[in-house]
Coordinates of C-alpha atoms in Angstrom, one line a residue:
M245 CA -28.1 31.9 24.8
T246 CA -29.4 28.3 25.4
S247 CA -33.2 28.4 25.3
S248 CA -33.0 26.5 29.1
L249 CA -31.5 30.1 30.4
R250 CA -34.1 32.6 28.2
L251 CA -36.8 30.3 29.7
T252 CA -34.4 30.7 33.9
L253 CA -33.8 34.3 33.3
A254 CA -37.3 34.7 31.8
G255 CA -38.6 33.3 35.3
A256 CA -36.4 35.0 37.5
L257 CA -37.3 38.6 36.0
L258 CA -41.2 37.6 36.4
A259 CA -40.7 36.2 39.5
V260 CA -39.7 39.8 40.5
I261 CA -42.0 41.3 39.2
A262 CA -45.0 39.4 40.9
I263 CA -43.9 40.3 43.8
P264 CA -46.4 41.9 45.9
A265 CA -46.5 45.2 46.9
W266 CA -46.6 44.4 51.2
A267 CA -43.5 42.8 50.5
E268 CA -42.0 46.3 51.1
T269 CA -44.4 47.0 53.6
P270 CA -42.3 49.5 55.9
V271 CA -41.3 48.8 59.5
V272 CA -43.7 49.6 61.9
E273 CA -42.0 51.0 65.1
M274 CA -44.1 50.0 68.0
H275 CA -44.0 51.5 71.7
K276 CA -44.8 49.8 74.7
D277 CA -44.9 49.1 78.2
P278 CA -41.4 46.4 78.9
N279 CA -43.9 44.5 81.0
C280 CA -46.4 44.0 78.7
G281 CA -46.9 40.3 77.0
C282 CA -49.3 40.9 74.2
C283 CA -47.8 44.3 73.5
T284 CA -45.1 41.3 72.8
A285 CA -47.4 38.8 71.4
W286 CA -48.7 41.4 69.1
A287 CA -45.0 42.2 67.3
E288 CA -44.7 38.7 66.5
H289 CA -48.4 38.1 64.6
L290 CA -46.7 40.8 62.7
E291 CA -43.4 39.2 61.8
A292 CA -45.5 36.3 60.9
E293 CA -46.7 38.5 58.4
G294 CA -44.0 39.6 57.0
F295 CA -43.6 42.8 58.6
E296 CA -40.5 44.5 60.5
V297 CA -41.7 45.5 63.8
R298 CA -38.4 47.4 66.1
Q299 CA -39.8 47.6 69.7
H300 CA -39.0 50.4 72.0
E301 CA -40.2 50.1 75.9
T302 CA -41.1 53.1 77.9
R303 CA -42.7 53.1 80.8
D304 CA -44.3 56.6 80.1
M305 CA -46.4 55.4 77.7
R306 CA -48.9 57.9 77.7
A307 CA -46.7 61.1 76.6
V308 CA -46.1 58.5 73.2
K309 CA -50.7 58.5 73.2
I310 CA -50.3 62.3 73.8
E311 CA -47.7 62.9 71.6
H312 CA -49.5 60.2 68.8
G313 CA -52.3 62.0 69.2
V314 CA -54.5 58.9 70.3
S315 CA -57.5 60.5 71.9
P316 CA -58.4 58.0 75.2
G317 CA -61.7 56.6 74.0
L318 CA -59.0 55.0 71.7
A319 CA -56.2 53.8 73.2
S320 CA -54.9 50.6 74.6
C321 CA -51.9 49.3 75.6
H322 CA -49.2 50.5 73.2
T323 CA -48.6 52.1 70.1
A324 CA -47.1 52.3 66.8
V325 CA -45.9 54.1 63.8
V326 CA -45.6 52.9 60.6
D327 CA -45.1 55.3 57.2
G328 CA -46.8 57.8 58.8
Y329 CA -49.6 56.3 60.3
V330 CA -50.9 55.7 64.0
I331 CA -51.9 52.1 64.7
E332 CA -53.5 52.0 68.5
G333 CA -53.2 48.5 70.4
H334 CA -54.3 45.0 68.5
V335 CA -54.8 45.6 65.0
P336 CA -54.8 43.1 62.8
A337 CA -52.1 43.0 60.0
A338 CA -54.2 42.6 56.8
D339 CA -56.3 45.7 57.9
I340 CA -52.9 47.4 58.6
R341 CA -51.7 46.2 54.7
R342 CA -55.1 47.6 53.4
L343 CA -54.4 50.5 55.1
L344 CA -50.6 50.7 53.9
E345 CA -52.2 50.1 50.2
E346 CA -55.3 52.1 50.3
R347 CA -53.3 55.1 51.4
P348 CA -57.0 57.0 53.1
D349 CA -56.9 60.1 55.0
V350 CA -56.7 59.0 58.5
A351 CA -54.6 60.0 60.8
G352 CA -54.4 56.1 61.9
L353 CA -56.4 52.6 62.8
A354 CA -56.9 51.7 66.7
V355 CA -58.7 48.6 68.5
P356 CA -58.9 50.9 71.8
G357 CA -58.6 48.5 74.7
M358 CA -57.3 44.9 74.7
P359 CA -60.8 42.8 72.8
H360 CA -59.9 39.2 73.4
G361 CA -59.4 36.8 69.9
S362 CA -57.5 40.6 68.7
P363 CA -53.8 39.3 67.7
G364 CA -51.9 39.6 70.7
M365 CA -55.0 38.9 72.2
E366 CA -55.5 35.0 72.2
T367 CA -56.3 33.8 75.1
G368 CA -59.0 31.1 74.3
R369 CA -61.8 33.5 74.8
Q370 CA -63.6 35.7 71.4
D371 CA -65.0 39.3 71.7
D372 CA -66.7 40.6 68.8
Y373 CA -64.5 43.9 68.2
A374 CA -63.5 47.0 65.4
V375 CA -60.8 48.8 64.2
L376 CA -61.4 52.5 63.7
G377 CA -59.8 54.8 61.8
W378 CA -59.3 58.2 62.6
S379 CA -58.2 62.2 62.0
H380 CA -56.6 64.8 63.9
D381 CA -58.8 67.0 63.0
D382 CA -62.2 65.1 63.1
R383 CA -62.0 62.5 66.7
T384 CA -64.8 61.4 65.8
P385 CA -63.4 58.0 64.5
A386 CA -65.4 55.6 61.8
I387 CA -65.4 51.4 61.5
F388 CA -62.9 50.6 59.1
N389 CA -63.2 47.2 59.6
E390 CA -65.5 44.5 62.0
Y391 CA -64.6 40.7 63.8
T392 CA -68.3 39.0 64.9
Q393 CA -67.7 35.8 66.4
D394 CA -71.0 34.8 64.8

């Protein structure tokens, strides 16, 4: 084997070993109302960040939220599931990636309401908002991350 071929093979092996963990990110199963454009924009945000998103349209989002343990105080427009975690609303891809890497003991993450400036809600206005984590046993959410416009 020539030294050139050895270097090529070594480089290829290093490239495979160096693939980041998020490259194997599980599929995001997103439930949304068929008429919601901001939900589609959020899915596009995730796809641009390397996630695969499967969109499921339903007119009964209330039933989806109940099924996944999303309380009214955490609710937004769409509900998704990724690797066993519930993602409610306009949660940034970076927070989902962190959730999947750290694997905290939470049911999921939520961005309640539809804050301007969150992924999928780029309206030109910027609201402060928090990404909340919650568990099914304790419905009191905790701040997972905050976005402020200071």
